[in-house]
Structure formats: structure tokens, C-alpha cells
Tab-separated table of N, CA, C and O in Angstrom:
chain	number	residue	atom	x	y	z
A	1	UNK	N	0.853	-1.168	0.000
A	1	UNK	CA	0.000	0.000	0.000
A	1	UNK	C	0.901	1.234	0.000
A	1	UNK	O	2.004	1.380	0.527
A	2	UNK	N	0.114	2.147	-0.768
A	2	UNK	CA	1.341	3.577	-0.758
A	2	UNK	C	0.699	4.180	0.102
A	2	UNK	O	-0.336	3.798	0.649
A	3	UNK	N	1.521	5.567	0.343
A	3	UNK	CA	1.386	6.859	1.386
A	3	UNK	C	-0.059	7.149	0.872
A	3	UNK	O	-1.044	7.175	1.611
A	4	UNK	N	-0.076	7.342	-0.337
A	4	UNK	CA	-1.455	8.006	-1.325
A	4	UNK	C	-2.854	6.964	-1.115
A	4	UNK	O	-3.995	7.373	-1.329
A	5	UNK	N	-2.535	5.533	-0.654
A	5	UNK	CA	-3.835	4.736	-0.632
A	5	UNK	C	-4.003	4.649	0.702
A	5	UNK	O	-5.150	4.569	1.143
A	6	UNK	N	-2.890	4.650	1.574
A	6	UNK	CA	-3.291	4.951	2.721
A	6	UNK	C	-4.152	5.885	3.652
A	6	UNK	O	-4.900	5.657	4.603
A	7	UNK	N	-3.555	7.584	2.680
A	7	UNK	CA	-4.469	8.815	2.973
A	7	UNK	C	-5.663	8.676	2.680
A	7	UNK	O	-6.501	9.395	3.223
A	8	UNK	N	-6.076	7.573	1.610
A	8	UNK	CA	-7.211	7.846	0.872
A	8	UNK	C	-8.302	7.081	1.879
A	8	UNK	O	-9.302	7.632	2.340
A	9	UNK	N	-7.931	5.784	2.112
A	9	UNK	CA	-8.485	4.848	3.229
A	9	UNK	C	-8.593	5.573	4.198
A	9	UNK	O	-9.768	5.702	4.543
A	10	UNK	N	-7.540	6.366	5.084
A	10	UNK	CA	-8.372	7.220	6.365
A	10	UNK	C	-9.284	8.047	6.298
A	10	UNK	O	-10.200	8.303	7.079
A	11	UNK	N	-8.862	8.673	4.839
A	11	UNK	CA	-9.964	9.841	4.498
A	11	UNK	C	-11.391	9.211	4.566
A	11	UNK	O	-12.267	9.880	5.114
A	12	UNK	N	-11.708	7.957	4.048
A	12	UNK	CA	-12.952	7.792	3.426
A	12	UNK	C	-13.302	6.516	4.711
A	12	UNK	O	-14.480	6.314	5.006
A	13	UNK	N	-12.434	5.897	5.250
A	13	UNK	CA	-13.007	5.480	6.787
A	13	UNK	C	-13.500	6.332	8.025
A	13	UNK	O	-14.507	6.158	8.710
A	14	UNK	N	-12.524	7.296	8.126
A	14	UNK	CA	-12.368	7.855	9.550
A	14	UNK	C	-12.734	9.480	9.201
A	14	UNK	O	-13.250	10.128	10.111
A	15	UNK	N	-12.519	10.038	8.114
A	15	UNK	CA	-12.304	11.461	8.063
A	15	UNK	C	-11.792	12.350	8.094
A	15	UNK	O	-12.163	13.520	8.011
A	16	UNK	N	-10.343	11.644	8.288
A	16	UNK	CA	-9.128	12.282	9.106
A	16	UNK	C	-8.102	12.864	7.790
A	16	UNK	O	-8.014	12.221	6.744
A	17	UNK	N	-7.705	13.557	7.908
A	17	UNK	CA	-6.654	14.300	7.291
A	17	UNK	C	-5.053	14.246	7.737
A	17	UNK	O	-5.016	14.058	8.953
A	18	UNK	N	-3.708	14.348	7.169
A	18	UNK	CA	-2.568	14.333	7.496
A	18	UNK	C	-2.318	15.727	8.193
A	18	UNK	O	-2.556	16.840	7.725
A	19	UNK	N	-1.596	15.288	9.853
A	19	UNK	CA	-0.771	16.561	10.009
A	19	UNK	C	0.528	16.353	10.279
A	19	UNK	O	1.101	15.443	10.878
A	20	UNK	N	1.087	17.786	9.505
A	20	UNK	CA	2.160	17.375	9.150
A	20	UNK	C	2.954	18.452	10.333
A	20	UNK	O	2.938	19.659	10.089
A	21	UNK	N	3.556	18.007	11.452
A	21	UNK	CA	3.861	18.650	13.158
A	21	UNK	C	5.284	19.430	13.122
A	21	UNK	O	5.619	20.419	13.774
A	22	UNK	N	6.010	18.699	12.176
A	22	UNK	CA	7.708	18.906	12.554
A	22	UNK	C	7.766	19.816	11.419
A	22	UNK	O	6.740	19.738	10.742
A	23	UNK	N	8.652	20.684	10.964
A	23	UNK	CA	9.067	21.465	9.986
A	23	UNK	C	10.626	20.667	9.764
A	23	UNK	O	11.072	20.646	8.617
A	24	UNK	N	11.127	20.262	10.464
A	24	UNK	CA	12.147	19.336	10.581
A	24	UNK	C	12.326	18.242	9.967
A	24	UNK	O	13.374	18.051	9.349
A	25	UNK	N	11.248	17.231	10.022
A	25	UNK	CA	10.529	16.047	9.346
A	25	UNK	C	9.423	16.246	8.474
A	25	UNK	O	8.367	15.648	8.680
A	26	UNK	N	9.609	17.263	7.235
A	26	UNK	CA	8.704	17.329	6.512
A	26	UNK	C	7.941	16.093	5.615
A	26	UNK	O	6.978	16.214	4.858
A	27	UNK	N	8.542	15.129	5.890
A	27	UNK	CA	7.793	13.878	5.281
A	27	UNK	C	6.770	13.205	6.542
A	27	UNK	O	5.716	12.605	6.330
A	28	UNK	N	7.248	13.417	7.596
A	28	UNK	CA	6.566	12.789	9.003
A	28	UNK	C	5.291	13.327	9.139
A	28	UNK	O	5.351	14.547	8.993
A	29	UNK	N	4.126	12.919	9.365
A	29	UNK	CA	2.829	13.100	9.926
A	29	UNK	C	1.887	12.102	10.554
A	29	UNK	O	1.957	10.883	10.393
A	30	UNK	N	1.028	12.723	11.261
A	30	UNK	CA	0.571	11.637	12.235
A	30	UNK	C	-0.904	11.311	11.596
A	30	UNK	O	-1.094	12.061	10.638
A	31	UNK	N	-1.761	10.622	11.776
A	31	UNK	CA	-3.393	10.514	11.838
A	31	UNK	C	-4.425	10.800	12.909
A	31	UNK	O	-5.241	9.989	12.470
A	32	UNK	N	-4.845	11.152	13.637
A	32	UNK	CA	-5.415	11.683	14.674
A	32	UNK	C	-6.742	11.427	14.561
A	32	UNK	O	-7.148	11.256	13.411
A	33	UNK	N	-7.443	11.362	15.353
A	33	UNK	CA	-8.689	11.096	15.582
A	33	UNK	C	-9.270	12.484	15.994
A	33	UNK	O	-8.702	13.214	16.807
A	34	UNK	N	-10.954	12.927	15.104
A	34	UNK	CA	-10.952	14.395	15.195
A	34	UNK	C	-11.883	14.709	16.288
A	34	UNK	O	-12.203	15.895	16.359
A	35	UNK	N	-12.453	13.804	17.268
A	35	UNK	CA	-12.670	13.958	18.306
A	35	UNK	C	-11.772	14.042	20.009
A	35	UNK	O	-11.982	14.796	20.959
A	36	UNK	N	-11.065	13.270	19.887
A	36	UNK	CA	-10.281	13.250	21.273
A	36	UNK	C	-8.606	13.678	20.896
A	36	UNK	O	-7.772	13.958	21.757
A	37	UNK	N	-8.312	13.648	19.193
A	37	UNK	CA	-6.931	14.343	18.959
A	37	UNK	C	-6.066	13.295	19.127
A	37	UNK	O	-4.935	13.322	18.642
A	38	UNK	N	-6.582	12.160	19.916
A	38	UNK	CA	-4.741	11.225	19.924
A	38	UNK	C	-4.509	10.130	18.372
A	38	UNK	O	-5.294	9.302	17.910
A	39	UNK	N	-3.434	10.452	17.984
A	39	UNK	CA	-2.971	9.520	17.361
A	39	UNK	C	-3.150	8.382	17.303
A	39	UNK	O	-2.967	7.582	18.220
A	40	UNK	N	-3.729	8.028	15.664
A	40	UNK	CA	-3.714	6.508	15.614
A	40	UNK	C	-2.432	6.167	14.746
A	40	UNK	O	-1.590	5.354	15.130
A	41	UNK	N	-2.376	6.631	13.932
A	41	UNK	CA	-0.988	6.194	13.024
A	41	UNK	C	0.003	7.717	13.042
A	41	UNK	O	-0.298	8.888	13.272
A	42	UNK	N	1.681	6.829	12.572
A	42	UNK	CA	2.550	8.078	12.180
A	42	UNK	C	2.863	7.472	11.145
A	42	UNK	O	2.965	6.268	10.911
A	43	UNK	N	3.064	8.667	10.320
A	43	UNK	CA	4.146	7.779	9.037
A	43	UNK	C	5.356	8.675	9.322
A	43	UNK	O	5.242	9.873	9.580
A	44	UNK	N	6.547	8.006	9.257
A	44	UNK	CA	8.005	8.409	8.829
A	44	UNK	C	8.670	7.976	7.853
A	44	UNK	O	8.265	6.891	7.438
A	45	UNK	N	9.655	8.465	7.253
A	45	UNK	CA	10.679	7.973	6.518
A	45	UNK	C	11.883	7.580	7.517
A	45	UNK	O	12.375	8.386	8.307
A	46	UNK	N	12.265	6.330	7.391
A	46	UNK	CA	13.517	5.860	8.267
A	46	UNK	C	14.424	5.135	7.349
A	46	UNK	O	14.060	4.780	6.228
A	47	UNK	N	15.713	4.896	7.871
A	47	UNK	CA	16.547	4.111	7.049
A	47	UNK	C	16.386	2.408	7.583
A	47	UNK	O	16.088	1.881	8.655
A	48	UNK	N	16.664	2.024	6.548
A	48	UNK	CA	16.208	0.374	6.783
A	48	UNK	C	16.884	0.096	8.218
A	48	UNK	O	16.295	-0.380	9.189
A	49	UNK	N	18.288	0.499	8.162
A	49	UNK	CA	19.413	-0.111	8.902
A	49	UNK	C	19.152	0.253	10.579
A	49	UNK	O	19.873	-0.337	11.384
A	50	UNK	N	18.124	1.224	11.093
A	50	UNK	CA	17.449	1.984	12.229
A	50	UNK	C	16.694	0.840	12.122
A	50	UNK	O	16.416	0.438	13.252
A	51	UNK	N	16.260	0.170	11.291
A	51	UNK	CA	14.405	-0.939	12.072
A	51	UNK	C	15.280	-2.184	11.853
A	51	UNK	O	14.606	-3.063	11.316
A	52	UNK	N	16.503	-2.548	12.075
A	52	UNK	CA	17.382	-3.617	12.161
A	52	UNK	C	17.143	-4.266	10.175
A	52	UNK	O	17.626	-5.398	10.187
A	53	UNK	N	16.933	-4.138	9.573
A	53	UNK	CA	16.445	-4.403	8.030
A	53	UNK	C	17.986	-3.760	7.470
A	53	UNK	O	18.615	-2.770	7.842
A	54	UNK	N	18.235	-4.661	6.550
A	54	UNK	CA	19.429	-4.859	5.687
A	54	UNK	C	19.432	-3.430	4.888
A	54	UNK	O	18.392	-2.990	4.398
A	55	UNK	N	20.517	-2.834	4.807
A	55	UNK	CA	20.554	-1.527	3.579
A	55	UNK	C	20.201	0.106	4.100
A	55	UNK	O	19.299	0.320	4.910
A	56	UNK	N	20.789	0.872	3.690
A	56	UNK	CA	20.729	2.108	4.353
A	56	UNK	C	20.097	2.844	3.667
A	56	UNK	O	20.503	3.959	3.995
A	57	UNK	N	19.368	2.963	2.929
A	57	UNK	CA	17.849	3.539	1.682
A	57	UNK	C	17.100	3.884	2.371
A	57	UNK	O	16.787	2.892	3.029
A	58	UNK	N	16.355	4.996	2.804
A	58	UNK	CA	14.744	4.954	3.399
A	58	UNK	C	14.117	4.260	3.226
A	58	UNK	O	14.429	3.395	2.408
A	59	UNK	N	13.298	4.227	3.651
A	59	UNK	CA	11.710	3.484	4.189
A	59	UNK	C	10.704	4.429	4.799
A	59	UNK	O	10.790	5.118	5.816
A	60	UNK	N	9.632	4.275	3.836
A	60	UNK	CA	8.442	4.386	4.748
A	60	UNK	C	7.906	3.975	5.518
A	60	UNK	O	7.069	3.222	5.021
A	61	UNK	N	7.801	3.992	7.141
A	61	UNK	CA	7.402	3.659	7.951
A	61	UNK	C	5.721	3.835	8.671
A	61	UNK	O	5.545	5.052	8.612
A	62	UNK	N	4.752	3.360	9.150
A	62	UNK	CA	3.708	3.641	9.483
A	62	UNK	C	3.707	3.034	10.976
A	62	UNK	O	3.820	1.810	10.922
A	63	UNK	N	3.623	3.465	12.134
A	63	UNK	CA	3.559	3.240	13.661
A	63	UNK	C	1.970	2.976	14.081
A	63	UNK	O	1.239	3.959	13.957
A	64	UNK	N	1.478	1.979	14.474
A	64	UNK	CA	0.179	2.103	14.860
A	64	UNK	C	0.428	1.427	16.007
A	64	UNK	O	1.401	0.713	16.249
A	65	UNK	N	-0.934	1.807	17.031
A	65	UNK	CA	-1.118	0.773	18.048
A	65	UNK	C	-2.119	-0.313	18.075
A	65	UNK	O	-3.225	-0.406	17.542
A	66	UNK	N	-1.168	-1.439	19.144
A	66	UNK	CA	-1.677	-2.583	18.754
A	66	UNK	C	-0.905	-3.379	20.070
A	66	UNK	O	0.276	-3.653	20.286
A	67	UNK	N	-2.227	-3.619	20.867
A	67	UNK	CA	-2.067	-4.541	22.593
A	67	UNK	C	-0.734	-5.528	22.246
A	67	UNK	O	-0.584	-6.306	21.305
A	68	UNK	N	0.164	-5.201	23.354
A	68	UNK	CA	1.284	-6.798	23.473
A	68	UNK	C	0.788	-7.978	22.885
A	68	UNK	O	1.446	-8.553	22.017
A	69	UNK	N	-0.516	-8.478	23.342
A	69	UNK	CA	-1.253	-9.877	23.016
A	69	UNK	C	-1.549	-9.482	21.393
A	69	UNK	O	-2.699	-9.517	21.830
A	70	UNK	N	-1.613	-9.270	20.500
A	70	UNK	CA	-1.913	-9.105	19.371
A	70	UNK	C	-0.853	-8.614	18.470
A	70	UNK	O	-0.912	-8.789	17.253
A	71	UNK	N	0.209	-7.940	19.117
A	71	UNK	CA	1.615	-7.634	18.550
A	71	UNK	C	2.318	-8.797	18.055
A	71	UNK	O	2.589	-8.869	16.856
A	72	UNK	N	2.781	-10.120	19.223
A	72	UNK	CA	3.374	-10.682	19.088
A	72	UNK	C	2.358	-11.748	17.745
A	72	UNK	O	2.820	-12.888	17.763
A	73	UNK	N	1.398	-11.644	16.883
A	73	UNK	CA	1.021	-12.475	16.081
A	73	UNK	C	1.497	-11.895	14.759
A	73	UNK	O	1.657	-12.471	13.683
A	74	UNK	N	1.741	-10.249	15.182
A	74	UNK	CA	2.185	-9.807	13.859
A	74	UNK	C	3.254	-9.559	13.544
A	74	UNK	O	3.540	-9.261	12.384
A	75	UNK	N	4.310	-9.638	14.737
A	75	UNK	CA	5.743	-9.411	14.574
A	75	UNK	C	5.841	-10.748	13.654
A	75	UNK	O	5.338	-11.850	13.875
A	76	UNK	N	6.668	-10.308	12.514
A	76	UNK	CA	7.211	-11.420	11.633
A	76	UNK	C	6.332	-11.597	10.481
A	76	UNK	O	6.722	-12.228	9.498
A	77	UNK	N	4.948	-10.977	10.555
A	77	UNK	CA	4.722	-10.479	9.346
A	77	UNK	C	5.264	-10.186	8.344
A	77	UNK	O	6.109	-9.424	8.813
A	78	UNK	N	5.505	-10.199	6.958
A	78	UNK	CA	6.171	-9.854	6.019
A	78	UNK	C	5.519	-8.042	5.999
A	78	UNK	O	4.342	-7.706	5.865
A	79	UNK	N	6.869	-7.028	6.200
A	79	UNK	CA	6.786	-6.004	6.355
A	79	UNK	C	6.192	-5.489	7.517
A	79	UNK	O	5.667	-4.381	7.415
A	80	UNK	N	6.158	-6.214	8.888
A	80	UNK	CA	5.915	-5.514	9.875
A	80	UNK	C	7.289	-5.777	10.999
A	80	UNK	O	8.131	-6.671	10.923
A	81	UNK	N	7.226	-5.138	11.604
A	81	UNK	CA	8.772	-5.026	12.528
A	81	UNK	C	8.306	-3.723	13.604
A	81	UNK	O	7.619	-2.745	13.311
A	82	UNK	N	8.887	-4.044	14.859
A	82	UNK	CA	8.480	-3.475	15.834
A	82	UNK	C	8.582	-1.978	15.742
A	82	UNK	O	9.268	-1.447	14.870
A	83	UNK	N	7.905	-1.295	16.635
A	83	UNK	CA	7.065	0.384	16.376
A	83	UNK	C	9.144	0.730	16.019
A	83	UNK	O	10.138	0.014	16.135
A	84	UNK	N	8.951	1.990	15.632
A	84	UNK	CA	10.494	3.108	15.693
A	84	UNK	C	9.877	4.140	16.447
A	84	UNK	O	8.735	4.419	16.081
A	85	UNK	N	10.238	4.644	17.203
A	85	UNK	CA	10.251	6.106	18.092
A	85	UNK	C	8.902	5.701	18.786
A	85	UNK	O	8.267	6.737	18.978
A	86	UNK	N	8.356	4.829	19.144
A	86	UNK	CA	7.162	4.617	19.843
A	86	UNK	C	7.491	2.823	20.836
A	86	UNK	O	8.109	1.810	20.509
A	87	UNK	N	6.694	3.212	22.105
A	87	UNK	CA	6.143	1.945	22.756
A	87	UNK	C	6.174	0.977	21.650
A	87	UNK	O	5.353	0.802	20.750
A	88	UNK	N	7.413	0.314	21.928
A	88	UNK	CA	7.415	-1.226	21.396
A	88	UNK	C	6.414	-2.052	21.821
A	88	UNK	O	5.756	-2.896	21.212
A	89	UNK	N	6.393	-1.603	23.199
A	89	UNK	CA	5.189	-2.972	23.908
A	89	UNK	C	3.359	-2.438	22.764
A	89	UNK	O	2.714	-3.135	21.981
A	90	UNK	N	3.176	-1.245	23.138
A	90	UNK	CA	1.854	-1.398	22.365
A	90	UNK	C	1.723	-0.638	20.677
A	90	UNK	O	0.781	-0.234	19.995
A	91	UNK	N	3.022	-0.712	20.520
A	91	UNK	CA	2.822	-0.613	18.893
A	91	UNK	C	3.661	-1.046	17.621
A	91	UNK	O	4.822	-0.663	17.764
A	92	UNK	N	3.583	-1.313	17.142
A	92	UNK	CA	4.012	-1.722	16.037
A	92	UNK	C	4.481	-1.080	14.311
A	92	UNK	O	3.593	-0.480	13.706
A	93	UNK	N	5.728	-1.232	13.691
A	93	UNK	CA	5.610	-0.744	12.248
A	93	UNK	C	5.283	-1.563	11.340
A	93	UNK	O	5.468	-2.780	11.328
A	94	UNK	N	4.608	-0.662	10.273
A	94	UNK	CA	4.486	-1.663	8.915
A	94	UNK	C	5.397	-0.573	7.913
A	94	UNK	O	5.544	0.643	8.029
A	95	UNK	N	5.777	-1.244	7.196
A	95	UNK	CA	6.700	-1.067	5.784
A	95	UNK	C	5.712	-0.544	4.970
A	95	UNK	O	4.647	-1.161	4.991
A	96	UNK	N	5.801	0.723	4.047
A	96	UNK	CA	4.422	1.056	3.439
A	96	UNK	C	5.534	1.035	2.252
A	96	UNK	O	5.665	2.108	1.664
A	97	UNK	N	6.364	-0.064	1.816
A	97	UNK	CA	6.878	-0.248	0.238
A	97	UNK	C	6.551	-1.479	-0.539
A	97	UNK	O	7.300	-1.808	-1.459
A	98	UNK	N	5.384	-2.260	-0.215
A	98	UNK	CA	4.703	-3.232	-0.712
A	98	UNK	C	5.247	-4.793	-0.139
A	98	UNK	O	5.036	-5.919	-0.592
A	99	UNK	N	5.792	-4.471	0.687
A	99	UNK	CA	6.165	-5.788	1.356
A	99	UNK	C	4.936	-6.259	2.398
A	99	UNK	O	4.506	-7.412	2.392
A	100	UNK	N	4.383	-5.125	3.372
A	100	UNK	CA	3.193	-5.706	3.874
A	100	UNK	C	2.060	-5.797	3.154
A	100	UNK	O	1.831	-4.747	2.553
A	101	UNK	N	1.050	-6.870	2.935
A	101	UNK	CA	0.204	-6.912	2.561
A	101	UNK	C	-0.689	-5.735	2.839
A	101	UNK	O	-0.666	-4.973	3.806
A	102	UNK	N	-1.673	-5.748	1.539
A	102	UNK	CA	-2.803	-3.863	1.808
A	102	UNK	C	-3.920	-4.462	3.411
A	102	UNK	O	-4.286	-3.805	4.385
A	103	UNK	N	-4.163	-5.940	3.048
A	103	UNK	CA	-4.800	-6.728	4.465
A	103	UNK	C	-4.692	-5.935	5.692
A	103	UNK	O	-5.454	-5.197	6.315
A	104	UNK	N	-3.195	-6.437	5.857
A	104	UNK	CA	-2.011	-6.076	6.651
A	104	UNK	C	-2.314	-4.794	7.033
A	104	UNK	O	-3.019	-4.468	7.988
A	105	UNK	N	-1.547	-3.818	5.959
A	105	UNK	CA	-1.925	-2.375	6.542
A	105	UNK	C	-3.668	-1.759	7.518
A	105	UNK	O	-3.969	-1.155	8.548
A	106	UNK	N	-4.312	-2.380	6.412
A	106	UNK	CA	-5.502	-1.782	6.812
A	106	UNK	C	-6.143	-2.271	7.813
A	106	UNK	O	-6.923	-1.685	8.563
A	107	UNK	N	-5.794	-3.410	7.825
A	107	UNK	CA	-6.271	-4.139	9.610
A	107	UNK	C	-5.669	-3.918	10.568
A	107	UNK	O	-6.263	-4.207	11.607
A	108	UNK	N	-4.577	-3.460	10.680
A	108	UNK	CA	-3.506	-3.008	11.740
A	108	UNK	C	-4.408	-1.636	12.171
A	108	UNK	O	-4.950	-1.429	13.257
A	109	UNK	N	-4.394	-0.643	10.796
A	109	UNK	CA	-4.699	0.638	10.941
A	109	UNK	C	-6.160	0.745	11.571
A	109	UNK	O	-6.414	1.615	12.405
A	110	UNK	N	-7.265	-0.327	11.064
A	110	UNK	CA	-8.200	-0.023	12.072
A	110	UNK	C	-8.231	-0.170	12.943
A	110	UNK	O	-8.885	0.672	13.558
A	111	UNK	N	-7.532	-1.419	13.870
A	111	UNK	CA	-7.308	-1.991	14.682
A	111	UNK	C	-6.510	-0.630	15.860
A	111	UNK	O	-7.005	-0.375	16.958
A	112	UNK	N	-5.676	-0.164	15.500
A	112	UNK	CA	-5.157	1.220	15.950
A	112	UNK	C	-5.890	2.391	16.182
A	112	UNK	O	-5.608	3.203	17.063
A	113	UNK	N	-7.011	2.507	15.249
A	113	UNK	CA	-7.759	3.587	15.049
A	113	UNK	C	-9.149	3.107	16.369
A	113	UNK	O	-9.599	4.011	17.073
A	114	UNK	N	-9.565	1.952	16.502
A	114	UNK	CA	-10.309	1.410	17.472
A	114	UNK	C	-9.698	1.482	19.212
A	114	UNK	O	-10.416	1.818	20.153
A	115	UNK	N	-7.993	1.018	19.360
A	115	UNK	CA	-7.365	0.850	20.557
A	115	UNK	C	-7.490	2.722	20.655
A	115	UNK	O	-7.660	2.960	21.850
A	116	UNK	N	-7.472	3.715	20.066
A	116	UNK	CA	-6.970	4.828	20.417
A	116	UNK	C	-8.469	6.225	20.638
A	116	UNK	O	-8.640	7.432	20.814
A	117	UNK	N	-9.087	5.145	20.492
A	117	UNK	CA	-10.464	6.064	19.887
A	117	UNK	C	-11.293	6.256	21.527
A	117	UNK	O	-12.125	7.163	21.557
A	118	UNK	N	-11.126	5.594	22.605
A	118	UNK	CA	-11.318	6.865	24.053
A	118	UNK	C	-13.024	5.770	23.584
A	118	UNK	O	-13.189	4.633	23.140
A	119	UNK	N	-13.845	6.748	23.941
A	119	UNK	CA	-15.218	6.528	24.251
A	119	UNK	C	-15.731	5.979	22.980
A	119	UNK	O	-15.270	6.506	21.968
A	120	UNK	N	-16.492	5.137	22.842
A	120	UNK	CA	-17.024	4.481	21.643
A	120	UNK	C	-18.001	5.249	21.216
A	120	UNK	O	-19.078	5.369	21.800
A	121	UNK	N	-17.531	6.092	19.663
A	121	UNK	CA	-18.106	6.722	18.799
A	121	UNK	C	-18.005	6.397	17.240
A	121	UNK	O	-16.911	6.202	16.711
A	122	UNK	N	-18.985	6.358	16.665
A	122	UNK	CA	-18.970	5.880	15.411
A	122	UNK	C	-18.106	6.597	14.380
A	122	UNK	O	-17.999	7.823	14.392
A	123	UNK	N	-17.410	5.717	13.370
A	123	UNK	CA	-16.638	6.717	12.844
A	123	UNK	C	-17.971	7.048	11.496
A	123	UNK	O	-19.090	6.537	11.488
A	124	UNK	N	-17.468	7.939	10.560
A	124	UNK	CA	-17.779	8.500	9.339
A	124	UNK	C	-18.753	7.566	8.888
A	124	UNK	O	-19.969	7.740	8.810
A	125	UNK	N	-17.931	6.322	8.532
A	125	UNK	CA	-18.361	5.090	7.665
A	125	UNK	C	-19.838	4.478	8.621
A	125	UNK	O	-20.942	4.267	8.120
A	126	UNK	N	-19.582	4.344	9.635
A	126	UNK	CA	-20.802	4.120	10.453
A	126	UNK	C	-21.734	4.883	10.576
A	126	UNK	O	-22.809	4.307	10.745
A	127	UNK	N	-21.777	6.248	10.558
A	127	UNK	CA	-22.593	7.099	10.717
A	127	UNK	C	-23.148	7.816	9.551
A	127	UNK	O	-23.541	8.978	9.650
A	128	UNK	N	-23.185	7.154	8.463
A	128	UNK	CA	-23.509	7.327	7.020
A	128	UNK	C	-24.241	6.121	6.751
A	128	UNK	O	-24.840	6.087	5.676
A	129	UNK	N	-24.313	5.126	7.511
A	129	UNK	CA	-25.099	3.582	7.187
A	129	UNK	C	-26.708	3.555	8.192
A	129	UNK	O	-27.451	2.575	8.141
């Protein structure tokens, strides 16, 4: 899955838009939830050789959360490898250069978007049905 199908999937699940925080990390932005504000996903650019992965090239990175008990089924995923700059214990990265399955991405990402979402409110997609 790219950066571009990813935006498009939050857009048209959740509603959410990219912000982009750092002027520093102009590729870095988070996903947020537009009721309570916390983060469900980040994307970064990292070098392979930072997420222990062979080769010093960037990578797109995506950070979501995702409980210890449900981490350890996805560590070893093809294209997932533990969070970068976040709680290893409750989150996790996926590779957004076609190594993780789109499955992959998008079940993680709801799955993240559900652990981070505070009081149970319907997103977009629910509240249009």
C-alpha cells in the first residue's frame, strides 16, 4: 500500500486528514482522531538499517497501536517489525513499500484507530449507514 492509498483509506473510513507537526521532518505526519486528537498512526521515513532491516535507503514507515497480546502475532509479518520512536510494547511498524500486505496495513490501521479512539463513537463510515 502507498502513502497516497493509505491517505485515501483514512480519508474515506475515519475522516481524518494528514498533520504534518515537525518542519524538521517534513515527510513525518501523524493521523489523529478528530474527536479526542490522539494519534492513531505516524508515518516516517527511516533508514532500513534503524528498524534492524538490511541496507541504508529509506523506508516508509507507518507506527500504529496494537495490545502486546496481538503484537506478538504480527511481529514477523512480512513487512511488519516493531514500532520506531514509539512503545514497542503497544505498537508496532508496517513497511508502506509493498512488502506488507494492503490486508495487513488496513487491519492493523483499524485496529489502531479502534485501541486509540477513548469513548465508543462511530466513525464517518458508520454514521452514514
Amino acid at each position: 500500500m502507498t502513502q497516497n492509498e493509505l491517505l485515501a483509506y483514512a480519508r474515506e473510513q475515519y475522516g481524518t486528514e494528514p498533520e504534518y507537526l515537525w518542519e524538521s521532518s517534513p515527510n513525518t505526519f501523524v493521523l489523529r482522531h478528530r474527536g479526542n486528537r490522539k494519534w492513531y498512526a505516524v508515518v516516517m521515513d527511516v533508514r532500513r538499517d534503524r528498524l534492524g532491516l538490511p541496507g541504508e535507503d529509506v523506508v516508509y514507515i507507518m507506527d500504529v497501536k496494537c495490545g502486546p497480546l496481538l503484537s506478538g502475532s504480527y511481529i514477523g509479518k512480512p513487512g511488519v517489525v516493531p514500532a520506531y520512536h514509539m512503545n514497542k510494547t503497544h505498537w508496532l511498524g508496517v513497511l508502506l513499500d509493498g512488502s506488507a500486505a494492503d490486508e495487513t496495513v488496513t487491519e492493523l490501521l483499524d485496529l489502531s484507530y479502534g485501541q486509540t479512539q477513548g469513548r465508543k463513537r462511530p466513525c464517518k463510515a458508520e454514521r452514514e449507514t
